[in-house]
Amino acid sequence: MAATIESGVSLRPFNTFGVEARAAFFASVRDVDRLREVLAAPQVAGLPRLILGGGSNILFTGDFDGLVVRIDIPGYARTGDDGANWLVRVGAGESWHGTVARLLDDELPGLENLALIPGSVGAAPIQNIGAYGLELAERLQGVEVFDPASGALDSLDVAACGFGYRDSLFKREGAGGRVVVGVTLALPKQWNAVAGYADVENELKARGVVRPTARDLFDAVVAIRRRKLPDPAQVGNAGSFFKNPVVPRAQREELIDRYPSLVSYDIGGGRCKLAAGWLIEACGLKGAVRGRAGVYPRQALVLVNLGGASGGEILALAREVQDAVRVRFGIELEPEPVVV
Ligand SMILES: Cc1cc2nc3c(=O)[nH]c(=O)nc-3n(C[C@H](O)[C@H](O)[C@H](O)COP(=O)(O)OP(=O)(O)OC[C@H]3O[C@@H](n4cnc5c(N)ncnc54)[C@H](O)[C@@H]3O)c2cc1C
């Protein structure tokens, strides 16, 4: 069946900030042939395009005068093993959290730390999603991509994806770049709990769990996230709005002399990650409200739509936060979501 391209579509239901923006053209695709077809359609020739999954890492600041393609490609299949890991190929349009839960039900643990991250499987490699001591790159064999420039399908192994902290080759390629149509996850045959992260450790302790199973870890992560993060169905948000800044160790030492309670982690190579939430809170902005946009009172890293905010209002608040942190600490906060 030919894919339908609609015009003048509201993107409000398609972004977790819940902000209004209209797409000049919009299509949802369930397979690669439909993707190829909509990208080549004459009515959108030469227009900008944007690939969309669950809209949980994006801020629309105005209407999009081009084509938005929502990736809805299904699929879930065990494809064998690579010696140390079971391999499972998953379509880009599947729900990320749904996939983590399904793998656990299928006795293929390994992704519990990344439970309850909203969005699609196809977007997970874009910023190399991470949480509670684990990043996607550690559980990925490779990705399948469609290249709109050549029309070719290609497979990239994990080493070719250029992963970094909330970063990848695909993120750097930007809107005109390759489209992820499927991923192959690598789940360790010898499962070990990744439970060293303080929040996880404390939650397990509070639950009286000494030797956690994968299910214990999954339940602990879900409980922590439900407590700390706003549910986008209730309060519009895109999770952490800023990355934790990475600075040379010497700069961290200088800051600690001035601010002994600064939260930071050594990440090796003479570099440290600073807790952006701490920096924002120290500027007195935790819980700040500007019109219909706010800094979430329980987690300063999260910006929220208090009801009816525009993308512009949220962006203005983000800039205020960046300015405050720059003036006070001389540190540039980089947004994590894609601003369109
Ligand atoms: C409450 C909450 C908590 C969150 N917690 C975390 C967390 O702990 N860790 C974390 O890393 N992230 C977190 N996020 C951010 C977000 O959920 C992830 O980045 C997620 O992977 C985004 O998926 P999505 O399908 O919604 O992507 P979208 O928002 O639809 O897209 C994000 C970017 O990826 C591109 N893109 C999407 N799909 C594809 C594709 N198939 N091919 C090519 N490009 C594509 C888009 O063009 C856009 O640039 C959180 C968000 C929320 C709302």
Tab-separated table of C-alpha atoms and ligand atoms in Angstrom:
chain	number	residue	atom	x	y	z
A	1	MET	CA	0.000	0.000	0.000
A	2	ALA	CA	1.319	3.442	-0.923
A	3	ALA	CA	2.298	5.683	1.996
A	4	THR	CA	0.086	8.711	2.604
A	5	ILE	CA	1.639	12.144	2.949
A	6	GLU	CA	-0.639	14.466	4.916
A	7	SER	CA	-0.274	18.230	4.999
A	8	GLY	CA	-0.576	20.731	7.860
A	9	VAL	CA	-0.331	18.150	10.648
A	10	SER	CA	-0.126	19.134	14.328
A	11	LEU	CA	2.989	17.694	15.964
A	12	ARG	CA	1.627	18.176	19.469
A	13	PRO	CA	0.708	14.501	19.922
A	14	PHE	CA	4.138	13.543	18.582
A	15	ASN	CA	6.417	15.312	21.090
A	16	THR	CA	6.622	14.645	24.828
A	17	PHE	CA	7.051	18.363	25.620
A	18	GLY	CA	3.496	18.616	24.283
A	19	VAL	CA	4.235	21.881	22.456
A	20	GLU	CA	2.281	22.959	19.393
A	21	ALA	CA	4.004	23.041	16.007
A	22	ARG	CA	2.747	22.111	12.573
A	23	ALA	CA	4.486	20.032	9.942
A	24	ALA	CA	3.904	21.202	6.371
A	25	PHE	CA	3.986	17.503	5.391
A	26	PHE	CA	3.819	14.372	7.552
A	27	ALA	CA	4.012	10.641	6.873
A	28	SER	CA	4.244	7.552	9.028
A	29	VAL	CA	6.129	4.586	7.547
A	30	ARG	CA	6.058	0.893	8.497
A	31	ASP	CA	8.767	-0.385	6.142
A	32	VAL	CA	11.794	0.678	4.138
A	33	ASP	CA	9.959	0.740	0.799
A	34	ARG	CA	7.452	3.258	2.206
A	35	LEU	CA	10.321	5.299	3.643
A	36	ARG	CA	12.036	5.370	0.267
A	37	GLU	CA	8.753	6.326	-1.397
A	38	VAL	CA	7.894	9.291	0.866
A	39	LEU	CA	11.426	10.683	0.758
A	40	ALA	CA	11.276	10.643	-3.069
A	41	ALA	CA	7.726	12.040	-3.375
A	42	PRO	CA	7.584	14.988	-5.827
A	43	GLN	CA	5.538	17.240	-3.491
A	44	VAL	CA	8.346	17.234	-0.873
A	45	ALA	CA	11.309	17.437	-3.273
A	46	GLY	CA	13.932	19.876	-2.019
A	47	LEU	CA	12.185	20.469	1.320
A	48	PRO	CA	13.902	19.978	4.673
A	49	ARG	CA	13.039	16.719	6.387
A	50	LEU	CA	12.972	15.424	9.893
A	51	ILE	CA	12.903	11.833	11.084
A	52	LEU	CA	10.797	11.319	14.193
A	53	GLY	CA	10.460	8.440	16.637
A	54	GLY	CA	8.576	9.022	19.888
A	55	GLY	CA	9.406	12.752	20.027
A	56	SER	CA	10.900	12.409	23.516
A	57	ASN	CA	14.215	14.103	22.745
A	58	ILE	CA	13.129	17.022	20.621
A	59	LEU	CA	11.959	20.590	21.166
A	60	PHE	CA	9.912	22.208	18.413
A	61	THR	CA	10.291	25.978	18.551
A	62	GLY	CA	8.103	26.710	15.527
A	63	ASP	CA	6.340	25.124	12.580
A	64	PHE	CA	8.370	22.766	10.406
A	65	ASP	CA	8.213	23.810	6.757
A	66	GLY	CA	9.193	20.446	5.387
A	67	LEU	CA	8.484	16.721	5.678
A	68	VAL	CA	8.320	14.923	9.025
A	69	VAL	CA	8.621	11.140	8.713
A	70	ARG	CA	7.580	9.096	11.706
A	71	ILE	CA	9.371	5.759	11.850
A	72	ASP	CA	6.895	3.054	12.766
A	73	ILE	CA	8.827	0.004	11.511
A	74	PRO	CA	8.001	-3.094	13.621
A	75	GLY	CA	10.072	-6.234	14.248
A	76	TYR	CA	11.539	-8.418	16.990
A	77	ALA	CA	13.493	-11.595	16.242
A	78	ARG	CA	16.307	-13.627	17.800
A	79	THR	CA	19.002	-13.944	15.176
A	80	GLY	CA	21.577	-16.169	16.888
A	81	ASP	CA	24.675	-15.303	18.871
A	82	ASP	CA	28.208	-13.954	18.502
A	83	GLY	CA	29.791	-16.293	21.048
A	84	ALA	CA	29.441	-14.143	24.165
A	85	ASN	CA	26.040	-12.584	23.430
A	86	TRP	CA	22.560	-13.477	22.249
A	87	LEU	CA	21.610	-11.307	19.277
A	88	VAL	CA	18.126	-9.853	18.820
A	89	ARG	CA	17.144	-7.733	15.848
A	90	VAL	CA	14.502	-5.106	16.613
A	91	GLY	CA	12.656	-2.756	14.230
A	92	ALA	CA	13.295	0.983	14.656
A	93	GLY	CA	9.646	1.736	15.357
A	94	GLU	CA	9.330	-0.528	18.401
A	95	SER	CA	9.002	1.080	21.833
A	96	TRP	CA	12.320	1.131	23.675
A	97	HIS	CA	10.893	0.356	27.105
A	98	GLY	CA	8.551	-2.258	25.623
A	99	THR	CA	11.598	-3.951	24.108
A	100	VAL	CA	13.547	-3.921	27.395
A	101	ALA	CA	10.557	-5.492	29.161
A	102	ARG	CA	10.012	-8.076	26.406
A	103	LEU	CA	13.679	-9.129	26.456
A	104	LEU	CA	13.428	-9.670	30.190
A	105	ASP	CA	10.263	-11.760	29.757
A	106	ASP	CA	12.155	-13.771	27.128
A	107	GLU	CA	14.991	-14.354	29.629
A	108	LEU	CA	17.400	-12.170	27.684
A	109	PRO	CA	18.505	-9.709	30.374
A	110	GLY	CA	21.102	-6.968	29.948
A	111	LEU	CA	19.195	-3.737	29.358
A	112	GLU	CA	17.459	-3.325	32.751
A	113	ASN	CA	19.405	-0.143	33.611
A	114	LEU	CA	17.865	1.509	30.541
A	115	ALA	CA	14.264	0.630	31.493
A	116	LEU	CA	11.568	3.288	31.206
A	117	ILE	CA	13.516	5.527	28.835
A	118	PRO	CA	10.772	6.786	26.524
A	119	GLY	CA	10.932	6.721	22.748
A	120	SER	CA	11.688	4.318	19.951
A	121	VAL	CA	14.349	1.671	19.390
A	122	GLY	CA	15.548	3.487	16.249
A	123	ALA	CA	16.317	6.685	18.147
A	124	ALA	CA	18.262	4.878	20.884
A	125	PRO	CA	21.557	4.873	18.905
A	126	ILE	CA	21.167	8.533	17.896
A	127	GLN	CA	22.338	9.811	21.273
A	128	ASN	CA	23.607	6.455	22.553
A	129	ILE	CA	21.036	6.447	25.343
A	130	GLY	CA	22.377	5.864	28.795
A	131	ALA	CA	21.264	5.687	32.405
A	132	TYR	CA	22.354	4.274	35.766
A	133	GLY	CA	25.801	3.188	34.704
A	134	LEU	CA	24.997	1.659	31.281
A	135	GLU	CA	25.010	2.966	27.705
A	136	LEU	CA	23.352	1.401	24.667
A	137	ALA	CA	26.746	1.005	22.949
A	138	GLU	CA	27.622	-1.676	25.543
A	139	ARG	CA	24.673	-3.836	24.417
A	140	LEU	CA	24.620	-3.215	20.676
A	141	GLN	CA	25.994	-5.384	17.906
A	142	GLY	CA	25.116	-2.948	15.118
A	143	VAL	CA	22.498	-0.913	13.308
A	144	GLU	CA	20.791	-1.053	9.916
A	145	VAL	CA	20.540	2.295	8.199
A	146	PHE	CA	18.876	3.691	5.107
A	147	ASP	CA	20.900	6.335	3.302
A	148	PRO	CA	18.540	8.859	1.665
A	149	ALA	CA	21.388	10.203	-0.495
A	150	SER	CA	22.135	6.867	-2.205
A	151	GLY	CA	18.908	4.959	-1.495
A	152	ALA	CA	21.043	2.101	-0.112
A	153	LEU	CA	20.524	-0.008	2.992
A	154	ASP	CA	23.648	-0.608	4.996
A	155	SER	CA	24.746	-2.346	8.201
A	156	LEU	CA	27.180	-0.699	10.589
A	157	ASP	CA	28.763	-2.528	13.471
A	158	VAL	CA	28.970	-0.838	16.851
A	159	ALA	CA	32.557	0.376	16.310
A	160	ALA	CA	31.497	2.219	13.141
A	161	CYS	CA	28.738	4.211	14.891
A	162	GLY	CA	31.104	6.762	16.455
A	163	PHE	CA	29.452	6.547	19.865
A	164	GLY	CA	30.304	8.946	22.664
A	165	TYR	CA	28.530	10.376	25.701
A	166	ARG	CA	24.973	11.087	24.401
A	167	ASP	CA	26.502	11.244	20.948
A	168	SER	CA	26.936	9.251	17.731
A	169	LEU	CA	27.860	9.554	14.101
A	170	PHE	CA	24.126	9.796	13.303
A	171	LYS	CA	23.559	12.691	15.708
A	172	ARG	CA	26.491	14.527	14.140
A	173	GLU	CA	25.140	13.886	10.618
A	174	GLY	CA	21.961	15.744	11.596
A	175	ALA	CA	18.594	15.921	9.845
A	176	GLY	CA	19.777	15.023	6.328
A	177	GLY	CA	21.679	11.980	7.533
A	178	ARG	CA	21.056	8.262	7.596
A	179	VAL	CA	17.844	6.786	8.973
A	180	VAL	CA	18.069	3.932	11.466
A	181	VAL	CA	15.615	1.231	10.385
A	182	GLY	CA	16.643	-1.542	12.780
A	183	VAL	CA	19.157	-2.428	15.483
A	184	THR	CA	20.742	-5.673	16.610
A	185	LEU	CA	21.051	-5.854	20.374
A	186	ALA	CA	23.732	-7.988	22.039
A	187	LEU	CA	22.595	-9.471	25.353
A	188	PRO	CA	25.342	-11.103	27.428
A	189	LYS	CA	25.039	-14.856	27.938
A	190	GLN	CA	26.856	-14.382	31.261
A	191	TRP	CA	24.663	-11.743	32.858
A	192	ASN	CA	26.069	-9.625	35.694
A	193	ALA	CA	24.155	-6.895	37.491
A	194	VAL	CA	25.356	-3.336	36.790
A	195	ALA	CA	24.393	-2.094	40.232
A	196	GLY	CA	27.254	0.184	41.290
A	197	TYR	CA	25.407	3.435	40.623
A	198	ALA	CA	24.553	5.067	43.981
A	199	ASP	CA	20.806	5.504	43.336
A	200	VAL	CA	20.481	1.880	42.235
A	201	GLU	CA	22.549	0.590	45.153
A	202	ASN	CA	20.415	2.537	47.644
A	203	GLU	CA	17.143	1.433	46.067
A	204	LEU	CA	18.186	-2.231	46.170
A	205	LYS	CA	19.304	-1.848	49.781
A	206	ALA	CA	15.970	-0.241	50.694
A	207	ARG	CA	14.218	-3.224	49.090
A	208	GLY	CA	16.364	-5.671	51.070
A	209	VAL	CA	17.913	-7.103	47.899
A	210	VAL	CA	21.468	-8.375	48.376
A	211	ARG	CA	22.122	-10.309	45.166
A	212	PRO	CA	19.876	-8.680	42.542
A	213	THR	CA	18.337	-10.609	39.691
A	214	ALA	CA	17.706	-8.838	36.392
A	215	ARG	CA	14.070	-8.441	37.438
A	216	ASP	CA	15.127	-6.818	40.755
A	217	LEU	CA	17.284	-4.363	38.852
A	218	PHE	CA	14.527	-3.590	36.342
A	219	ASP	CA	12.016	-2.968	39.172
A	220	ALA	CA	14.508	-0.782	41.060
A	221	VAL	CA	15.286	1.371	38.009
A	222	VAL	CA	11.586	1.767	37.179
A	223	ALA	CA	10.827	2.797	40.778
A	224	ILE	CA	13.673	5.350	40.901
A	225	ARG	CA	12.662	6.886	37.590
A	226	ARG	CA	8.968	7.092	38.549
A	227	ARG	CA	9.975	8.940	41.728
A	228	LYS	CA	12.490	11.336	40.196
A	229	LEU	CA	11.283	12.139	36.707
A	230	PRO	CA	8.021	13.672	35.531
A	231	ASP	CA	5.791	11.405	33.442
A	232	PRO	CA	5.407	13.137	30.043
A	233	ALA	CA	1.745	12.019	30.011
A	234	GLN	CA	1.217	14.319	33.031
A	235	VAL	CA	3.851	17.051	32.600
A	236	GLY	CA	5.463	17.774	29.241
A	237	ASN	CA	9.249	17.250	29.237
A	238	ALA	CA	12.124	15.625	27.342
A	239	GLY	CA	14.044	14.171	30.294
A	240	SER	CA	17.413	15.818	30.988
A	241	PHE	CA	17.561	19.042	29.027
A	242	PHE	CA	21.328	19.443	29.448
A	243	LYS	CA	24.284	17.094	29.171
A	244	ASN	CA	26.586	16.831	32.156
A	245	PRO	CA	29.574	18.994	31.143
A	246	VAL	CA	32.945	17.294	30.777
A	247	VAL	CA	35.928	19.359	31.965
A	248	PRO	CA	39.662	18.829	32.558
A	249	ARG	CA	40.463	17.559	36.054
A	250	ALA	CA	42.361	20.767	36.885
A	251	GLN	CA	39.242	22.843	36.239
A	252	ARG	CA	37.223	20.547	38.506
A	253	GLU	CA	39.817	21.020	41.277
A	254	GLU	CA	39.571	24.810	40.966
A	255	LEU	CA	35.800	24.642	41.158
A	256	ILE	CA	35.889	22.328	44.195
A	257	ASP	CA	38.143	24.816	46.015
A	258	ARG	CA	35.398	27.384	45.580
A	259	TYR	CA	32.383	25.053	45.829
A	260	PRO	CA	33.287	22.042	48.001
A	261	SER	CA	29.858	20.401	47.580
A	262	LEU	CA	30.107	20.300	43.768
A	263	VAL	CA	29.008	16.867	42.490
A	264	SER	CA	31.399	15.409	39.904
A	265	TYR	CA	32.762	12.082	38.625
A	266	ASP	CA	36.180	11.148	37.327
A	267	ILE	CA	35.782	9.618	33.843
A	268	GLY	CA	39.456	8.887	33.166
A	269	GLY	CA	41.872	10.472	30.724
A	270	GLY	CA	42.327	13.469	33.027
A	271	ARG	CA	38.685	14.478	32.567
A	272	CYS	CA	35.675	14.799	34.839
A	273	LYS	CA	31.943	14.996	34.417
A	274	LEU	CA	30.148	17.649	36.459
A	275	ALA	CA	26.535	17.194	37.558
A	276	ALA	CA	24.672	19.790	35.501
A	277	GLY	CA	21.728	19.518	37.904
A	278	TRP	CA	23.976	20.647	40.777
A	279	LEU	CA	25.230	23.652	38.757
A	280	ILE	CA	21.650	24.710	37.924
A	281	GLU	CA	20.487	24.273	41.505
A	282	ALA	CA	23.464	26.310	42.759
A	283	CYS	CA	22.277	29.163	40.508
A	284	GLY	CA	18.976	29.114	42.415
A	285	LEU	CA	16.994	27.936	39.395
A	286	LYS	CA	15.623	24.614	40.646
A	287	GLY	CA	11.830	24.997	40.592
A	288	ALA	CA	12.031	28.321	38.689
A	289	VAL	CA	8.873	29.208	36.750
A	290	ARG	CA	8.851	31.501	33.733
A	291	GLY	CA	5.361	31.867	32.322
A	292	ARG	CA	4.252	28.361	31.390
A	293	ALA	CA	7.744	26.849	31.398
A	294	GLY	CA	9.622	25.655	34.458
A	295	VAL	CA	12.643	23.901	35.931
A	296	TYR	CA	11.347	20.684	37.508
A	297	PRO	CA	11.436	21.094	41.313
A	298	ARG	CA	12.640	17.519	41.944
A	299	GLN	CA	15.356	17.449	39.256
A	300	ALA	CA	16.908	20.689	38.019
A	301	LEU	CA	18.160	19.040	34.812
A	302	VAL	CA	14.616	18.667	33.534
A	303	LEU	CA	12.694	21.539	31.937
A	304	VAL	CA	8.920	21.179	31.938
A	305	ASN	CA	5.876	22.463	30.116
A	306	LEU	CA	3.555	23.525	32.928
A	307	GLY	CA	0.630	23.587	30.494
A	308	GLY	CA	0.330	25.321	27.138
A	309	ALA	CA	3.956	26.529	26.917
A	310	SER	CA	5.348	27.195	23.463
A	311	GLY	CA	8.665	25.725	22.368
A	312	GLY	CA	9.991	29.303	22.335
A	313	GLU	CA	9.149	29.778	26.028
A	314	ILE	CA	10.963	26.566	26.929
A	315	LEU	CA	13.963	27.555	24.818
A	316	ALA	CA	14.066	31.004	26.497
A	317	LEU	CA	14.180	29.307	29.896
A	318	ALA	CA	16.930	26.967	28.661
A	319	ARG	CA	18.971	30.008	27.584
A	320	GLU	CA	18.429	31.676	30.947
A	321	VAL	CA	19.757	28.536	32.645
A	322	GLN	CA	22.775	28.395	30.296
A	323	ASP	CA	23.537	32.103	30.907
A	324	ALA	CA	23.310	31.713	34.686
A	325	VAL	CA	25.661	28.705	34.727
A	326	ARG	CA	28.124	30.420	32.356
A	327	VAL	CA	28.245	33.612	34.459
A	328	ARG	CA	28.590	31.800	37.779
A	329	PHE	CA	30.869	28.884	36.840
A	330	GLY	CA	32.315	29.721	33.402
A	331	ILE	CA	30.826	26.483	32.074
A	332	GLU	CA	28.802	26.050	28.902
A	333	LEU	CA	25.801	23.721	29.248
A	334	GLU	CA	24.971	21.871	26.063
A	335	PRO	CA	21.323	20.916	25.387
A	336	GLU	CA	20.652	17.189	25.069
A	337	PRO	CA	17.433	17.277	22.976
A	338	VAL	CA	17.433	18.310	19.355
A	339	VAL	CA	16.082	21.863	19.018
A	340	VAL	CA	14.102	22.334	15.779
B	1	LIG	C1	10.995	11.396	31.005
B	1	LIG	C2	12.173	11.195	30.077
B	1	LIG	C3	13.291	10.533	30.541
B	1	LIG	C4	14.386	10.335	29.694
B	1	LIG	N1	15.484	9.671	30.181
B	1	LIG	C5	16.548	9.447	29.378
B	1	LIG	C6	17.691	8.744	29.883
B	1	LIG	O1	17.737	8.307	31.024
B	1	LIG	N2	18.749	8.564	29.053
B	1	LIG	C7	18.723	9.007	27.761
B	1	LIG	O2	19.733	8.780	27.062
B	1	LIG	N3	17.666	9.661	27.264
B	1	LIG	C8	16.584	9.904	28.025
B	1	LIG	N4	15.489	10.588	27.544
B	1	LIG	C9	15.543	11.110	26.172
B	1	LIG	C10	14.842	10.230	25.108
B	1	LIG	O3	13.883	9.402	25.677
B	1	LIG	C11	15.846	9.366	24.346
B	1	LIG	O4	16.833	10.171	23.752
B	1	LIG	C12	15.158	8.525	23.253
B	1	LIG	O5	16.097	7.659	22.653
B	1	LIG	C13	14.519	9.385	22.162
B	1	LIG	O6	13.704	8.523	21.381
B	1	LIG	P1	12.562	9.084	20.460
B	1	LIG	O7	12.089	7.949	19.613
B	1	LIG	O8	11.522	9.763	21.258
B	1	LIG	O9	13.367	10.137	19.574
B	1	LIG	P2	12.857	11.483	18.931
B	1	LIG	O10	12.674	12.506	19.995
B	1	LIG	O11	11.695	11.227	18.035
B	1	LIG	O12	14.122	11.891	18.053
B	1	LIG	C14	15.329	12.287	18.671
B	1	LIG	C15	16.385	12.540	17.576
B	1	LIG	O13	16.678	11.326	16.901
B	1	LIG	C16	16.360	11.413	15.508
B	1	LIG	N5	15.765	10.127	15.144
B	1	LIG	C17	14.702	9.526	15.721
B	1	LIG	N6	14.479	8.310	15.184
B	1	LIG	C18	15.438	8.149	14.220
B	1	LIG	C19	15.750	7.108	13.307
B	1	LIG	N7	15.042	5.976	13.263
B	1	LIG	N8	16.794	7.303	12.456
B	1	LIG	C20	17.518	8.451	12.459
B	1	LIG	N9	17.282	9.464	13.315
B	1	LIG	C21	16.248	9.317	14.184
B	1	LIG	C22	15.392	12.576	15.387
B	1	LIG	O14	15.470	13.187	14.110
B	1	LIG	C23	15.908	13.501	16.479
B	1	LIG	O15	17.029	14.207	16.008
B	1	LIG	C24	14.372	10.805	28.363
B	1	LIG	C25	13.224	11.479	27.901
B	1	LIG	C26	12.129	11.660	28.747
B	1	LIG	C27	10.895	12.367	28.223
